[in-house]
Amino acid sequence: GAVVSQHPSWVICKSGTSVKIECRSLDFQATTMFWYRQFPKQSLMLMATSNEGSKATYEQGVEKDKFLINHASLTLSTLTVTSAHPEDSSFYICSARDIRAGTDTQYFGPGTRLTVL
Amino acid sequence: AQSVTQLGSHVSVSEGALVLLRCNYSSSVPPYLFWYVQYPNQGLQLLLKYTSAATLVKGINGFEAEFKKSETSFHLTKPSAHMSDAAEYFCAVSEGQKLVFGQGTRLTINP
């Protein structure tokens, strides 16, 4: 199988603080991971592509200084929301790209619900 | 750029009835196509994927989808709906290493 975990599953923080979300591929190595944001009753919006050992690639309109991404190992990517504000409250989902045995499939984590007070 | 259209933001069927969720894509080259399911407050779970092998793809939980190049469609079906199938379903097409998602279809099952 291909299992991706996220931690924490939910977090509440005060405005102005920073929050770190971890995404791990548990049973495979992923050189590429993705971070998405999902608003209520909407589809996923790709925020950035995280590449192991290099800088992340951000989608247009996503503030890279606000959403810091680090992909320091083949099984871990982190998203840090810096100086969070209420408008950053959302459901954040990561995925890891599995390219073993010629497949090319993204497997998703369970998501992290961020609430900024 | 690729795009995915899911016809019907909300589909409601009776328990035991046929489930049909529609997905059309735009692609000038043979794509990889995916269906994912999302239960409330959870991430996405892969239902099935088309990778240019058989055009009829069988997935988990009794779902299957048929790739029709002439119609640029990849509709998801299940012969008999179960209450546990109630969820949000997303169709996606590959664009390089990224995925382009449709807007999603909420499936409701009536007892």
Coordinates of C-alpha atoms in Angstrom, one line a residue:
Chain A
G1 CA 0.0 0.0 0.0
A2 CA 0.8 3.7 0.1
V3 CA 0.1 5.5 3.3
V4 CA 0.5 9.2 3.9
S5 CA 0.1 10.7 7.4
Q6 CA -0.3 14.2 8.5
H7 CA 0.2 15.8 11.9
P8 CA -1.5 17.4 13.6
S9 CA -5.0 16.5 12.4
W10 CA -6.3 19.7 13.8
V11 CA -4.8 22.8 15.4
I12 CA -6.1 26.0 16.9
C13 CA -3.8 28.9 17.3
K14 CA -3.8 32.6 18.0
S15 CA -3.4 35.2 15.3
G16 CA 0.2 36.1 14.7
T17 CA 1.7 32.7 15.7
S18 CA 3.2 30.2 13.4
V19 CA 2.0 26.6 12.9
K20 CA 3.9 23.7 11.4
I21 CA 2.2 20.8 9.7
E22 CA 4.0 17.6 8.9
C23 CA 3.4 15.2 6.0
R24 CA 5.0 11.8 6.0
S25 CA 5.0 9.0 3.5
L26 CA 5.0 5.9 5.7
D27 CA 5.8 3.0 3.4
F28 CA 7.4 4.6 0.4
Q29 CA 9.9 7.3 -0.5
A30 CA 8.6 10.4 -2.1
T31 CA 10.9 12.9 -3.9
T32 CA 7.8 15.0 -4.6
M33 CA 5.0 16.0 -2.3
F34 CA 2.2 18.5 -2.8
W35 CA 0.4 20.8 -0.5
Y36 CA -3.2 21.7 -1.1
R37 CA -5.8 23.9 0.6
Q38 CA -9.5 23.2 0.6
F39 CA -12.2 25.6 1.4
P40 CA -15.6 24.3 2.6
K41 CA -17.6 22.5 -0.1
Q42 CA -14.9 23.3 -2.7
S43 CA -12.3 21.4 -4.6
L44 CA -8.6 21.2 -3.7
M45 CA -6.4 24.1 -4.6
L46 CA -2.7 23.3 -5.2
M47 CA -0.5 25.6 -3.2
A48 CA 2.9 24.2 -3.9
T49 CA 5.0 21.4 -5.1
S50 CA 7.6 20.2 -2.6
N51 CA 10.8 18.6 -3.9
E52 CA 13.2 16.7 -1.7
G53 CA 16.5 18.6 -1.4
S54 CA 15.4 21.7 -3.3
K55 CA 13.2 24.7 -3.0
A56 CA 9.5 24.3 -3.3
T57 CA 7.6 25.5 -6.4
Y58 CA 4.6 27.7 -5.5
E59 CA 1.5 28.2 -7.5
Q60 CA 0.6 31.7 -8.7
G61 CA -0.9 33.8 -5.9
V62 CA 0.5 31.7 -3.0
E63 CA 2.8 33.7 -0.7
K64 CA 6.0 31.7 -0.3
D65 CA 7.1 33.8 2.6
K66 CA 3.9 33.0 4.4
F67 CA 3.7 29.3 3.6
L68 CA 7.2 27.9 4.2
I69 CA 7.8 24.4 2.8
N70 CA 10.7 22.2 3.7
H71 CA 11.3 18.7 2.2
A72 CA 14.4 17.6 4.0
S73 CA 14.0 13.9 3.6
L74 CA 12.4 11.4 1.2
T75 CA 9.6 10.8 3.6
L76 CA 8.9 14.1 5.2
S77 CA 7.7 17.5 4.0
T78 CA 6.6 20.3 6.3
L79 CA 4.4 23.3 5.8
T80 CA 4.8 26.2 8.2
V81 CA 2.1 28.9 8.2
T82 CA 3.9 32.0 9.5
S83 CA 2.2 34.8 11.3
A84 CA -1.2 33.1 10.9
H85 CA -4.3 35.2 10.6
P86 CA -8.0 34.2 10.6
E87 CA -8.1 34.1 6.8
D88 CA -5.5 31.3 6.9
S89 CA -8.1 29.1 8.6
S90 CA -8.7 26.2 6.3
F91 CA -8.2 22.5 5.7
Y92 CA -4.7 21.7 4.5
I93 CA -4.0 18.4 2.7
C94 CA -0.7 17.0 1.6
S95 CA -0.1 14.3 -0.9
A96 CA 3.0 12.2 -1.8
R97 CA 3.9 11.1 -5.3
D98 CA 4.4 7.4 -5.7
I99 CA 6.4 6.4 -8.8
R100 CA 7.3 2.9 -7.8
A101 CA 6.9 0.2 -10.4
G102 CA 6.2 2.6 -13.2
T103 CA 3.0 4.0 -11.5
D104 CA 2.6 7.7 -11.0
T105 CA 0.0 8.3 -8.3
Q106 CA -0.6 10.8 -5.6
Y107 CA -1.6 9.4 -2.2
F108 CA -3.2 11.9 0.2
G109 CA -2.8 12.5 3.9
P110 CA -5.9 12.8 6.1
G111 CA -5.7 16.6 6.2
T112 CA -5.1 19.2 8.9
R113 CA -7.8 21.6 10.0
L114 CA -6.3 24.9 11.0
T115 CA -8.3 27.4 12.9
V116 CA -6.8 30.8 13.6
L117 CA -8.4 32.8 16.4
Chain B
A1 CA -3.7 23.4 -19.7
Q2 CA -5.8 20.5 -18.7
S3 CA -9.3 20.8 -17.3
V4 CA -11.8 18.5 -15.7
T5 CA -15.5 19.0 -15.7
Q6 CA -17.8 17.0 -13.3
L7 CA -21.4 17.3 -14.3
G8 CA -23.6 17.7 -11.3
S9 CA -22.3 19.1 -8.1
H10 CA -24.8 16.9 -6.2
V11 CA -26.1 13.5 -7.1
S12 CA -28.7 11.7 -5.0
V13 CA -29.6 8.0 -5.5
S14 CA -31.6 5.4 -3.5
E15 CA -29.8 2.6 -1.7
G16 CA -29.3 -0.3 -4.1
A17 CA -29.7 1.9 -7.2
L18 CA -27.0 2.5 -9.9
V19 CA -24.5 5.2 -9.2
L20 CA -23.2 7.3 -12.1
L21 CA -20.9 10.2 -11.6
R22 CA -19.8 12.0 -14.7
C23 CA -16.4 13.3 -15.6
N24 CA -15.1 14.9 -18.8
Y25 CA -11.6 16.0 -19.4
S26 CA -9.7 18.0 -21.9
S27 CA -6.4 16.6 -23.0
S28 CA -4.5 16.5 -26.3
V29 CA -2.5 13.5 -25.3
P30 CA -3.5 10.3 -23.5
P31 CA -3.9 11.3 -19.9
Y32 CA -3.7 9.5 -16.6
L33 CA -7.1 9.8 -15.0
F34 CA -8.1 9.3 -11.4
W35 CA -11.2 9.1 -9.1
Y36 CA -10.8 10.0 -5.5
V37 CA -13.3 9.9 -2.7
Q38 CA -13.4 12.2 0.3
Y39 CA -15.3 11.5 3.5
P40 CA -16.1 14.4 5.8
N41 CA -13.1 16.0 7.4
Q42 CA -10.7 13.5 5.8
G43 CA -8.2 13.4 3.1
L44 CA -8.7 11.9 -0.4
Q45 CA -8.7 8.1 -0.9
L46 CA -7.8 6.7 -4.3
L47 CA -10.7 4.8 -5.8
L48 CA -9.2 3.9 -9.2
K49 CA -6.9 5.1 -11.9
Y50 CA -6.6 4.8 -15.7
T51 CA -3.0 4.6 -17.0
S52 CA -3.6 3.6 -20.7
A53 CA -4.0 -0.1 -20.1
A54 CA -7.5 -1.5 -20.1
T55 CA -10.2 1.1 -20.8
L56 CA -12.5 -0.4 -18.1
V57 CA -10.9 0.2 -14.8
K58 CA -12.1 -1.6 -11.6
G59 CA -11.5 0.1 -8.3
I60 CA -12.2 -0.4 -4.6
N61 CA -15.6 -0.6 -3.0
G62 CA -17.2 -2.0 -6.2
F63 CA -16.6 1.1 -8.3
E64 CA -15.4 1.1 -11.8
A65 CA -14.9 3.7 -14.6
E66 CA -14.6 3.5 -18.3
F67 CA -12.2 5.6 -20.4
K68 CA -13.8 6.7 -23.6
K69 CA -11.4 8.7 -25.7
S70 CA -13.9 9.6 -28.3
E71 CA -16.1 11.2 -25.7
T72 CA -13.2 12.5 -23.5
S73 CA -15.0 10.9 -20.6
F74 CA -14.2 8.9 -17.5
H75 CA -17.5 8.3 -15.8
L76 CA -17.6 6.5 -12.4
T77 CA -20.2 3.8 -11.8
K78 CA -21.3 1.4 -9.2
P79 CA -24.2 -1.1 -9.8
S80 CA -25.7 -0.9 -6.4
A81 CA -25.3 2.1 -4.0
H82 CA -24.7 1.5 -0.3
M83 CA -25.2 4.0 2.5
S84 CA -21.5 4.1 3.1
D85 CA -20.9 5.4 -0.4
A86 CA -22.2 8.9 0.7
A87 CA -19.2 11.2 0.2
E88 CA -17.6 13.7 -2.1
Y89 CA -16.0 12.3 -5.3
F90 CA -13.3 14.0 -7.3
C91 CA -12.2 13.3 -10.8
A92 CA -8.6 14.3 -11.6
V93 CA -6.3 14.3 -14.7
S94 CA -2.6 14.3 -14.6
E95 CA -0.7 17.4 -15.9
G96 CA 2.9 16.5 -15.7
Q97 CA 3.5 15.6 -12.1
K98 CA 0.5 17.6 -10.9
L99 CA -3.2 16.7 -10.7
V100 CA -5.9 18.9 -12.0
F101 CA -9.2 18.3 -10.1
G102 CA -12.7 18.7 -11.0
Q103 CA -15.0 20.6 -8.7
G104 CA -16.3 17.5 -7.0
T105 CA -19.7 15.7 -6.8
R106 CA -21.4 15.1 -3.6
L107 CA -23.1 11.8 -3.5
T108 CA -26.1 11.3 -1.2
I109 CA -27.7 7.9 -0.7
N110 CA -31.4 7.8 0.3
P111 CA -32.6 4.9 2.4

